[in-house]
CSV table of C-alpha atoms and ligand atoms in Angstrom, one decimal:
chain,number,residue,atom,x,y,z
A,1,UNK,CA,8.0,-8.8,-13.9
A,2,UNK,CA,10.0,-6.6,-16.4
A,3,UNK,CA,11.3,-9.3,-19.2
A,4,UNK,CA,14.6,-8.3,-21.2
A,5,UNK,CA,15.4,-5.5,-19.7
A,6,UNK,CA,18.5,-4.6,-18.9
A,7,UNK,CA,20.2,-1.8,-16.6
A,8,UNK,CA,23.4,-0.7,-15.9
A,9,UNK,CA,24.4,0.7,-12.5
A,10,UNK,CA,27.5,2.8,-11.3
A,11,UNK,CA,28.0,2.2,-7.7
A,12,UNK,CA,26.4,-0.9,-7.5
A,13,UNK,CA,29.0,-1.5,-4.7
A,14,UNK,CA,27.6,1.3,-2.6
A,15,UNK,CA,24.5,1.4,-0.2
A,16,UNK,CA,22.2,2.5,-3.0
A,17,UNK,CA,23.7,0.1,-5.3
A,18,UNK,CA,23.2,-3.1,-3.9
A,19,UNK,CA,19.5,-1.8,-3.0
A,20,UNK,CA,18.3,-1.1,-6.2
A,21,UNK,CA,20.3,-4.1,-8.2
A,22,UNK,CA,18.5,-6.3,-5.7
A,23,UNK,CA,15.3,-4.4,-7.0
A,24,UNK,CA,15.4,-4.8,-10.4
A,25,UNK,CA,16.5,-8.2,-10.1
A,26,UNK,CA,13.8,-8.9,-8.2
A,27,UNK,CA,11.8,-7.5,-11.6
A,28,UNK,CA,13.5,-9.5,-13.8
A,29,UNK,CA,16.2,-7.0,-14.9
A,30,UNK,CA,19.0,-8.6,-16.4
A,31,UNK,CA,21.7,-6.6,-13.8
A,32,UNK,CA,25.1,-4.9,-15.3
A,33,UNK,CA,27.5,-3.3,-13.1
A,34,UNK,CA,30.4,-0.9,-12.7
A,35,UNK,CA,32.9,-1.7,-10.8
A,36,UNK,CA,36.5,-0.1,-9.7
A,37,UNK,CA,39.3,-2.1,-9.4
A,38,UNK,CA,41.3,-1.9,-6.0
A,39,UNK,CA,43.6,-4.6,-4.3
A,40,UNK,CA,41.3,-5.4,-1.9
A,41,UNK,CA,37.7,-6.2,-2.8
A,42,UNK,CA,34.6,-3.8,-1.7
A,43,UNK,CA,32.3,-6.1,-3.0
A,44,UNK,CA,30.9,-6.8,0.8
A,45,UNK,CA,27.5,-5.0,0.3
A,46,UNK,CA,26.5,-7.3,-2.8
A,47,UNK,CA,27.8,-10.4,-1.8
A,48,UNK,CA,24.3,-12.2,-1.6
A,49,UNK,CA,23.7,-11.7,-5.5
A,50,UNK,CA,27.2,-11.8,-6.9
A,51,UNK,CA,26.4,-14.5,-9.0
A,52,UNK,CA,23.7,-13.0,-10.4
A,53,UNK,CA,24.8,-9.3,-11.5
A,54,UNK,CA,27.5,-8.7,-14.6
A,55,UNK,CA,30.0,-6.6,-13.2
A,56,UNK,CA,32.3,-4.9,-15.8
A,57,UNK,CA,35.6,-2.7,-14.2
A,58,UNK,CA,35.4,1.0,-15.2
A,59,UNK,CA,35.8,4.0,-13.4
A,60,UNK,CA,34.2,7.6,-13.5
A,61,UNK,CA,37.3,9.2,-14.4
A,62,UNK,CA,37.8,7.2,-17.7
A,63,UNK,CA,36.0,7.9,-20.4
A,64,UNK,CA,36.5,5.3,-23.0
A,65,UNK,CA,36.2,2.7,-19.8
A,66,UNK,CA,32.1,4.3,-19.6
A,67,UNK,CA,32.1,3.5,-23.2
A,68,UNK,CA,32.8,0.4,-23.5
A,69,UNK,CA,30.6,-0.8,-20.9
A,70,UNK,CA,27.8,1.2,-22.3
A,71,UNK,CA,29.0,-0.8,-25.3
A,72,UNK,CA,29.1,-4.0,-23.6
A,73,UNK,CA,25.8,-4.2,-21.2
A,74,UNK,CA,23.9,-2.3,-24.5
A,75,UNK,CA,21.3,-1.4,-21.1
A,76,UNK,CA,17.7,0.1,-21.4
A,77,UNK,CA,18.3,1.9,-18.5
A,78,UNK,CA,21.6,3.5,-17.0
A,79,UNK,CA,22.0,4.3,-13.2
A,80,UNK,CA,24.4,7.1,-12.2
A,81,UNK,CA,25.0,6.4,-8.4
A,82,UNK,CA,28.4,6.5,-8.3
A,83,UNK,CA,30.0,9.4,-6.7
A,84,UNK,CA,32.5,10.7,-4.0
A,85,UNK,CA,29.5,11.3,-1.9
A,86,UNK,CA,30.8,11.9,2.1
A,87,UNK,CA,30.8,15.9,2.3
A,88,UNK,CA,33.7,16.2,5.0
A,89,UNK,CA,36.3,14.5,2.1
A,90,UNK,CA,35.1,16.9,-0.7
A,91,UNK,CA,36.1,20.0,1.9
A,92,UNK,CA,39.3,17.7,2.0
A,93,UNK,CA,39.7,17.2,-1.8
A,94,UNK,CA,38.0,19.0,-3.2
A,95,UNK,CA,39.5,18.6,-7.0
A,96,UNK,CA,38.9,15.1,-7.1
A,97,UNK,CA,35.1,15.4,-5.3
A,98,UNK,CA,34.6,17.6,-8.8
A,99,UNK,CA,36.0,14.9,-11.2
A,100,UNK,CA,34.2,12.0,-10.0
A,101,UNK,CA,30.4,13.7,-8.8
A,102,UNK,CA,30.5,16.6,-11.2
A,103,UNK,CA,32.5,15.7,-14.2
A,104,UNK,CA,31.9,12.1,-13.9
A,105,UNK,CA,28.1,12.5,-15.0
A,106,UNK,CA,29.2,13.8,-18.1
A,107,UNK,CA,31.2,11.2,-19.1
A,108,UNK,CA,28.3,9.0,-18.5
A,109,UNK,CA,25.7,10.8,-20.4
A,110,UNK,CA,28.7,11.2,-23.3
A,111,UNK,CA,28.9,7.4,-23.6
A,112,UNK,CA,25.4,7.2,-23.7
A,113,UNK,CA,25.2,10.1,-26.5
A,114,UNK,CA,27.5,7.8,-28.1
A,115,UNK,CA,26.7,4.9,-28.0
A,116,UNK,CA,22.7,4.8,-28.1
A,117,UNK,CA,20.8,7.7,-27.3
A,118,UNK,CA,17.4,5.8,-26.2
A,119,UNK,CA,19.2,4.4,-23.2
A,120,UNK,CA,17.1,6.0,-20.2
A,121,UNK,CA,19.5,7.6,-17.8
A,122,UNK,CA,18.9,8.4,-13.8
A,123,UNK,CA,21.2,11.2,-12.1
A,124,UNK,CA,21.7,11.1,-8.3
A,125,UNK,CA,20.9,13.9,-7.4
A,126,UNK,CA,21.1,15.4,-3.8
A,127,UNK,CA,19.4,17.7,-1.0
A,128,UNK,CA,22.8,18.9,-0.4
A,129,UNK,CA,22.4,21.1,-3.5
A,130,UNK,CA,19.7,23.5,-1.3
A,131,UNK,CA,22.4,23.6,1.3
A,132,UNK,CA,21.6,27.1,3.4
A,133,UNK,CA,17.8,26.5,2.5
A,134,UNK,CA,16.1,29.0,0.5
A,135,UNK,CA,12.4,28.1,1.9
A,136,UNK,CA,10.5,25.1,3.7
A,137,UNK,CA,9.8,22.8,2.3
A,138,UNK,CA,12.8,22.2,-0.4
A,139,UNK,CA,10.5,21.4,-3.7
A,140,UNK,CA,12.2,21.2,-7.3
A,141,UNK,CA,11.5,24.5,-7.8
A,142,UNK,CA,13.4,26.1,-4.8
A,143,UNK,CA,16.9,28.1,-5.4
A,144,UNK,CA,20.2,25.7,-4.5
A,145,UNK,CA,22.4,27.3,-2.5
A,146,UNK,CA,25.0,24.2,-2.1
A,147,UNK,CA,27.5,24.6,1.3
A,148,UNK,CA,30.4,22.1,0.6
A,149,UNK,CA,32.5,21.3,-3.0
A,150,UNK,CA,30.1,18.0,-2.9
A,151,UNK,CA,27.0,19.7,-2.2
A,152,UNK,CA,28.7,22.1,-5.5
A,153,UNK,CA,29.8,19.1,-7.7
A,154,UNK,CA,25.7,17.7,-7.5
A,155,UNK,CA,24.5,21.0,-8.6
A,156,UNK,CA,26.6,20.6,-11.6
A,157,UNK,CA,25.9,17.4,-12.3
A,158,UNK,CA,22.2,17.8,-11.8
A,159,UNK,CA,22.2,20.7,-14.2
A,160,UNK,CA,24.1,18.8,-16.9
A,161,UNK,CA,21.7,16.5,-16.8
A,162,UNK,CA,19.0,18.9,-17.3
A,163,UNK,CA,21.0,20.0,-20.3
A,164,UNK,CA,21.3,16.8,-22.1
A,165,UNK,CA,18.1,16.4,-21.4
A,166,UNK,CA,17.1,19.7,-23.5
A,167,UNK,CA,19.9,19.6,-25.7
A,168,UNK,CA,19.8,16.0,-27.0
A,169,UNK,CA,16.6,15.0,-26.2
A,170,UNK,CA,17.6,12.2,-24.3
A,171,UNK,CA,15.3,10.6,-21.4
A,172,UNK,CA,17.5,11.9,-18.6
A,173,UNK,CA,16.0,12.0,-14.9
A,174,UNK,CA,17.5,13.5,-12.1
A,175,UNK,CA,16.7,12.7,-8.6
A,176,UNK,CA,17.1,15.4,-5.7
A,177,UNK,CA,17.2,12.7,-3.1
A,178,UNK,CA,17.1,13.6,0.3
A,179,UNK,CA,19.6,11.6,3.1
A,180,UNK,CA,18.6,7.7,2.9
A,181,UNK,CA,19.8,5.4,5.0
A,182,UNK,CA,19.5,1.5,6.3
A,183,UNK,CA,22.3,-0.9,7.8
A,184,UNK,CA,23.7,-0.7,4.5
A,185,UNK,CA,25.0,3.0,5.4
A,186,UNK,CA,28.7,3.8,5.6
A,187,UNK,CA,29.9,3.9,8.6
A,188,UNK,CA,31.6,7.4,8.6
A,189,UNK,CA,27.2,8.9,7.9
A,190,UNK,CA,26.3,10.3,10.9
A,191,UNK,CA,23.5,7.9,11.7
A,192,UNK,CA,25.2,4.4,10.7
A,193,UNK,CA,28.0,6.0,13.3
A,194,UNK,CA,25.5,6.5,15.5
A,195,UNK,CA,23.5,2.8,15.7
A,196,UNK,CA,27.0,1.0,15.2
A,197,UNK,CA,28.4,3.2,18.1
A,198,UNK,CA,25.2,2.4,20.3
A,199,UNK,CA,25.9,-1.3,19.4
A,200,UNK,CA,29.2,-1.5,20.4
A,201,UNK,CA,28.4,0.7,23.8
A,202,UNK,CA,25.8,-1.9,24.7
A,203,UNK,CA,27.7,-5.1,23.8
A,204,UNK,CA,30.7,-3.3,26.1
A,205,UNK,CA,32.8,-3.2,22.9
A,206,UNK,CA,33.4,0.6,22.9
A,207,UNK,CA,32.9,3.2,25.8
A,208,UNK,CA,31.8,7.0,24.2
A,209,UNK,CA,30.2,8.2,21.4
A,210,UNK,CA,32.2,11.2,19.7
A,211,UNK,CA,29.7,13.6,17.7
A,212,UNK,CA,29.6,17.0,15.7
A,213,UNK,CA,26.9,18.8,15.0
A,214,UNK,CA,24.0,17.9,16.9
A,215,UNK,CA,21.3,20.8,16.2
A,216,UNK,CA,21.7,19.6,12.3
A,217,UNK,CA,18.2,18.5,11.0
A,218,UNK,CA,17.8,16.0,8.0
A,219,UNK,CA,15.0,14.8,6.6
A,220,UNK,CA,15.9,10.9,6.7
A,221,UNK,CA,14.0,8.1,4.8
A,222,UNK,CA,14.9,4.7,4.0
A,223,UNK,CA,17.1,3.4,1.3
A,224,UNK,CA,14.8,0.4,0.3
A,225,UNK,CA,12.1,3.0,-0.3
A,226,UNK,CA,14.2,5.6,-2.4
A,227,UNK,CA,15.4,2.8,-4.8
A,228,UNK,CA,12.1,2.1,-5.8
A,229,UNK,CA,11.6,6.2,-6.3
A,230,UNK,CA,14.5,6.0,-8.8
A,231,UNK,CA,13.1,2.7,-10.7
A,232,UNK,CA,9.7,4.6,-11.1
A,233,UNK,CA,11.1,8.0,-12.8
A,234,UNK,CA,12.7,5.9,-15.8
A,235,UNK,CA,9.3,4.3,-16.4
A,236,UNK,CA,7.2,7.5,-17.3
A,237,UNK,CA,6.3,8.4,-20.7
A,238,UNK,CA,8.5,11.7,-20.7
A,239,UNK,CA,11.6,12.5,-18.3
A,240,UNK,CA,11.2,14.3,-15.4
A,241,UNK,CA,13.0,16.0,-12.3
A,242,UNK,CA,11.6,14.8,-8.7
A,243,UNK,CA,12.3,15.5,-4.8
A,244,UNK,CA,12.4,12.2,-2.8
A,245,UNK,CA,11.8,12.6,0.6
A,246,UNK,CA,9.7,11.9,3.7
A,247,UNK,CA,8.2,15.5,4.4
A,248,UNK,CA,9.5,15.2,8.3
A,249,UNK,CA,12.7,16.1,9.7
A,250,UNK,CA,14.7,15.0,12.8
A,251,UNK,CA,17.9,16.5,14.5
A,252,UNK,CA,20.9,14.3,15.5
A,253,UNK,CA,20.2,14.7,18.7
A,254,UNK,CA,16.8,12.8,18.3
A,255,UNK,CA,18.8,10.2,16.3
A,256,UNK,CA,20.3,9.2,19.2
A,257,UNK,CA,17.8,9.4,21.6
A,258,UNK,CA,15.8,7.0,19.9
A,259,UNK,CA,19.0,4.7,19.0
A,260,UNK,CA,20.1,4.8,22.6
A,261,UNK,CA,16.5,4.4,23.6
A,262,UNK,CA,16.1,1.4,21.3
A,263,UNK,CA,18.6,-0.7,23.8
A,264,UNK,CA,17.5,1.0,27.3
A,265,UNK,CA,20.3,3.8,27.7
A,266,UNK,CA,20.2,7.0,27.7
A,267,UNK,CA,22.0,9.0,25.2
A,268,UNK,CA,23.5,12.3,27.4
A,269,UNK,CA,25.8,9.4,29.3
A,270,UNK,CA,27.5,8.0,26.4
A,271,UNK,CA,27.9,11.3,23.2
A,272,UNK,CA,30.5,13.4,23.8
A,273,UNK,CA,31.0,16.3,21.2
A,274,UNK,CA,34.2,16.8,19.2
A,275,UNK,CA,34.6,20.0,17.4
A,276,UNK,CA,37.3,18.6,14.9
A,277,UNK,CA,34.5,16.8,13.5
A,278,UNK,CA,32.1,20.1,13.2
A,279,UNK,CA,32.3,21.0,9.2
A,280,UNK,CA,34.0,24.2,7.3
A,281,UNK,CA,30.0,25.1,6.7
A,282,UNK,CA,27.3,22.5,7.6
A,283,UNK,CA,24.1,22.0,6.4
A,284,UNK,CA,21.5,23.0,9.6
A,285,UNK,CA,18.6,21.8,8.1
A,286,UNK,CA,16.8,20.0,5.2
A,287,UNK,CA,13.0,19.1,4.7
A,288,UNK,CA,12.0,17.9,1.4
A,289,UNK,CA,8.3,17.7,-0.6
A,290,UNK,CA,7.7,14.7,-2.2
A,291,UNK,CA,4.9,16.2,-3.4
A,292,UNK,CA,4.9,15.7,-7.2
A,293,UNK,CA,6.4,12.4,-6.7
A,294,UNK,CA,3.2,10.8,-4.6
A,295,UNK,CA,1.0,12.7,-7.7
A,296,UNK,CA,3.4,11.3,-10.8
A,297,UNK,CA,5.0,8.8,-9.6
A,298,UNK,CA,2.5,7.3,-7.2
A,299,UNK,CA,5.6,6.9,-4.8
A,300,UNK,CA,5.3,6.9,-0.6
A,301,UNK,CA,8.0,6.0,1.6
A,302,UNK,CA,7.0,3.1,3.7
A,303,UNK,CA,9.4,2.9,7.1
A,304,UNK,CA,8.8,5.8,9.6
A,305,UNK,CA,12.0,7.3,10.8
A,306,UNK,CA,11.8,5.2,13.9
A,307,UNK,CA,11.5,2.2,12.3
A,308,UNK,CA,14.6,3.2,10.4
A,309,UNK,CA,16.2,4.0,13.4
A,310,UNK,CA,15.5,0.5,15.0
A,311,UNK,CA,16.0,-1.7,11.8
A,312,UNK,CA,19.3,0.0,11.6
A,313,UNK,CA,20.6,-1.0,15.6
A,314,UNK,CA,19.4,-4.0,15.3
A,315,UNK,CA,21.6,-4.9,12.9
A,316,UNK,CA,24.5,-3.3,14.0
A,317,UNK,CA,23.6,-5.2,17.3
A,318,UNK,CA,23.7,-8.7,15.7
A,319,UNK,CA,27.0,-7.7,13.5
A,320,UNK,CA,28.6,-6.4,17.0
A,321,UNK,CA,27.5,-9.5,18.7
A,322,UNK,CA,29.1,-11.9,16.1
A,323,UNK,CA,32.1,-9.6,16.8
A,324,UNK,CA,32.3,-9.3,20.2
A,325,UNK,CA,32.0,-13.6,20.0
B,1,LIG,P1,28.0,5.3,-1.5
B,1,LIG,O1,27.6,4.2,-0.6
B,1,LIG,O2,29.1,6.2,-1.0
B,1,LIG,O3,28.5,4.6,-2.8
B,1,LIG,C1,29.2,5.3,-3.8
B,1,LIG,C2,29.6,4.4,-5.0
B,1,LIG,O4,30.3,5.1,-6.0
B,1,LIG,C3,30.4,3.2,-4.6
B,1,LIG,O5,30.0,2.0,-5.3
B,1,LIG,C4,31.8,3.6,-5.1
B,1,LIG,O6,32.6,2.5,-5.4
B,1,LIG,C5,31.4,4.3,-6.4
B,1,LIG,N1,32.4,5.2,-6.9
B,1,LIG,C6,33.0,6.2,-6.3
B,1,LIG,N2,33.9,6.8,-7.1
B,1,LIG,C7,33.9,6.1,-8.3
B,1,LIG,C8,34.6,6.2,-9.5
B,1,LIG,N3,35.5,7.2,-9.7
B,1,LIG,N4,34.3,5.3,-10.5
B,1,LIG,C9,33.4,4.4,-10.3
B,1,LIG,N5,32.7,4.2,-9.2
B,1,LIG,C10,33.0,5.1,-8.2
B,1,LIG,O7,26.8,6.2,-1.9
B,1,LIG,P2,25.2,6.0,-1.7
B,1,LIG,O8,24.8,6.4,-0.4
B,1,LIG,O9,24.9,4.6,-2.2
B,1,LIG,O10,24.7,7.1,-2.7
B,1,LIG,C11,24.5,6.8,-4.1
B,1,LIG,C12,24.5,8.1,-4.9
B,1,LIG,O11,23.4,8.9,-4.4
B,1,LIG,C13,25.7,8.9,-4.8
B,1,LIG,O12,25.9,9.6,-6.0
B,1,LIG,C14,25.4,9.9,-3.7
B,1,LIG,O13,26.2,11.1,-3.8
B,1,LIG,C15,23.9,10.2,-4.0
B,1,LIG,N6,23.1,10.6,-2.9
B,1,LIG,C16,23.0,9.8,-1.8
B,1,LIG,C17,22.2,10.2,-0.7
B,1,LIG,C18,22.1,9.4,0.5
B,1,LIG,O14,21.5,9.9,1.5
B,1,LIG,N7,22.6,8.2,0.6
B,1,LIG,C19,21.3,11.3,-0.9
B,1,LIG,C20,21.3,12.0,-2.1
B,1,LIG,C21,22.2,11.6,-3.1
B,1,LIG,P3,33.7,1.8,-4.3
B,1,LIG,O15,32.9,0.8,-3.6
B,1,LIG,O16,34.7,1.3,-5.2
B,1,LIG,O17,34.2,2.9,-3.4
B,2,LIG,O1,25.8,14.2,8.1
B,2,LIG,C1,26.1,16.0,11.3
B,2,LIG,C2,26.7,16.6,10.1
B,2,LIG,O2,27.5,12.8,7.0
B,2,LIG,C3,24.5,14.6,8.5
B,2,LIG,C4,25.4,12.0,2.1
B,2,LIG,O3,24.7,10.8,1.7
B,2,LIG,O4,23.3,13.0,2.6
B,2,LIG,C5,24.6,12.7,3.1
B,2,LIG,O5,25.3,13.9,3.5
B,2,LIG,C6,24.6,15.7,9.5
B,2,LIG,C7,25.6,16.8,9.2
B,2,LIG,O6,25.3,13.2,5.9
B,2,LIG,C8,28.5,13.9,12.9
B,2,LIG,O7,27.4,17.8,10.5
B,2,LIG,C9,27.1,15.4,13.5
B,2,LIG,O8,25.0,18.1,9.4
B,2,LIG,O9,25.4,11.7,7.8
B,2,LIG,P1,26.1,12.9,7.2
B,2,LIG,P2,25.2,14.5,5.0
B,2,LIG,O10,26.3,15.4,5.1
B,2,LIG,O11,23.8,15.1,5.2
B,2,LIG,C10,23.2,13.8,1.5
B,2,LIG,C11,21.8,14.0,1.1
B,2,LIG,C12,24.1,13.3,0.4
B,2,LIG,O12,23.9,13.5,-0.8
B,2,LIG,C13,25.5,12.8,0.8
B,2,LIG,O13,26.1,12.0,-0.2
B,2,LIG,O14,25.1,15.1,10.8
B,2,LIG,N1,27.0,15.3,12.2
B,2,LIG,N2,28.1,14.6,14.0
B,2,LIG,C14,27.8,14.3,11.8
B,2,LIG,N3,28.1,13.8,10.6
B,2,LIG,C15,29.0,12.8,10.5
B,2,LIG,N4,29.2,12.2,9.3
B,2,LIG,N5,29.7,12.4,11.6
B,2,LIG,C16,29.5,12.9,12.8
B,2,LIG,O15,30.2,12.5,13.8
């Protein structure tokens, strides 16, 4: 148990969000949060430990609205996990993918220049900065090459961070996650869309299964495991930069064939592909080393990629179910 600590998150609403507030909670962590305000709530994926989180409205784009949260929560440790993060809306803006995942970093790391400079800060950082891969496996040390104005936006805001870092001496820490997923997922990620589609085929809620891209390789892991990654780089005696990933990569095509699998159909009679949803450029393929992060951080993901795969139909089964009754 970690005793009177406190850490603020941004994005606590999102699928990493209301993974690692549940974690630190579960560590004693007195929980702050950052919230946007909209007329309907999006509170759905932390509705278990509402009560037990502070959540304060700000928003990426307002910079006195960062600092007076910093002000408020006065946290140990600061999250940065908000972000516009689906890669087909940056292609679609663009602009405003660069204000909240690029720009928006900064304004963090200014309120926490500002306001206390020994608050411990975590960038989410992403695989889609090596975009059209420089070499196998990705490490920290191999050239980005980002492929979409999100994939562009993370390089910038993982290289501010690095600058703070340097420049201020603050304990900044930038994670270059690779994809992580569980039945938390958005739907519109290609793998929720895929176990909630396989779901709804097999409960006769929904017929075909329309697809992109299904050559693209990822290197997918499990979101209750990468939390836990992200914990463990803001307790090391100096801060660090680290690859999170599983070391193994699958295509979209295997996806399915183990979701569909999972419920006793066959994938090829239910995915259609749909070129309007094939990307301006796409990623093809993505393989990270977690090398240095098994020898620092003593970190190892635990679920296999089909266990991911199953843990994530299954609950799309029993949400389609309660549905489809
Ligand atoms: P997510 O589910 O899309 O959640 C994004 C969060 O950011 C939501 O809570 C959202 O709030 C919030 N947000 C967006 N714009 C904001 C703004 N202007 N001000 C304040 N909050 C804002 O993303 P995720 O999968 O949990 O990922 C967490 C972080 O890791 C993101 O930065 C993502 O880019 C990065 N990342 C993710 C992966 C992955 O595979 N999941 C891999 C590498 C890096 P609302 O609920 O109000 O929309
Ligand atoms: O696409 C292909 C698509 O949208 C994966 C974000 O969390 O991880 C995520 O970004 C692949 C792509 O994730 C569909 O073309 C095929 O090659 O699930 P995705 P992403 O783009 O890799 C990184 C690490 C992040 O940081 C991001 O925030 O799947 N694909 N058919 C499809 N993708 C989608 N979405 N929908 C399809 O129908």
């Amino acid at each position: 148990m970690t005793k009177n600590r406190r850490a603020l998150i941004t994005g606590i609403t999102g699928q990493d969000g209301a993974y690692l507030a549940r974690f630190l909670l579960d560590r004693g962590y007195e929980v702050h949060g950052i919230v946007r305000r909209s007329s309907t709530e999006t509170f759905e994926r932390i509705s278990l430990i509402r009560d037990q989180v502070y959540l304060h409205q700000a928003d990426l784009l307002d910079q006195l609205s960062l600092v007076r949260v910093v002000e408020k929560s006065q946290p140990h440790e600061v999250y940065n996990l908000a972000a516009q993060s689906f890669v087909p809306t940056s292609f679609d803006q663009p602009l405003l993918t660069g204000e909240f995942t690029a720009l928006g970093v900064t304004r963090v790391l200014e309120a926490i220049r500002l306001v206390d400079p020994s608050i411990r800060f975590y960038q989410a950082s992403s695989s889609e900065m090596f975009g059209k891969v420089q070499e196998e496996p990705q490490t920290e040390r191999t050239p980005l090459w980002p492929r979409s104005p999100y994939g562009v936006a993370k390089v910038y805001g993982h290289w501010i961070t690095v600058n703070y870092r340097e420049s201020y001496d603050l304990f900044a820490c930038s994670g270059i996650l690779f994809n992580h997923e569980s039945p938390l997922r958005g739907k519109e990620f290609v793998t929720r869309k895929i176990s909630d589609g396989v779901a709804r085929i097999k409960l006769g809620l929904q017929k075909k299964l329309k697809l992109g891209n299904l050559d693209a390789q990822r290197d997918w892991g499990f979101a209750g495991d990468y939390v836990r990654a992200m914990w463990l780089m803001l307790q090391q005696d100096a801060p660090d930069d680290f690859v999170i990933a599983t070391g193994m990569k699958h295509s979209v095509r295997d996806f399915c064939e183990v979701a569909f699998g999972h419920v006793g159909l066959t994938w090829q009679d239910h995915v259609e592909t749909d070129a309007s949803l094939l990307r301006p450029a796409d990623v093809n393929t993505l393989c990270g080393d977690p090398s240095k992060a098994q020898q620092q951080l003593g970190w190892e993901p635990e679920v296999s990629f089909a266990e991911l795969v199953r843990m994530m139909v299954d609950a799309d089964l029993e949400r389609a179910a309660k549905e489809a009754s």
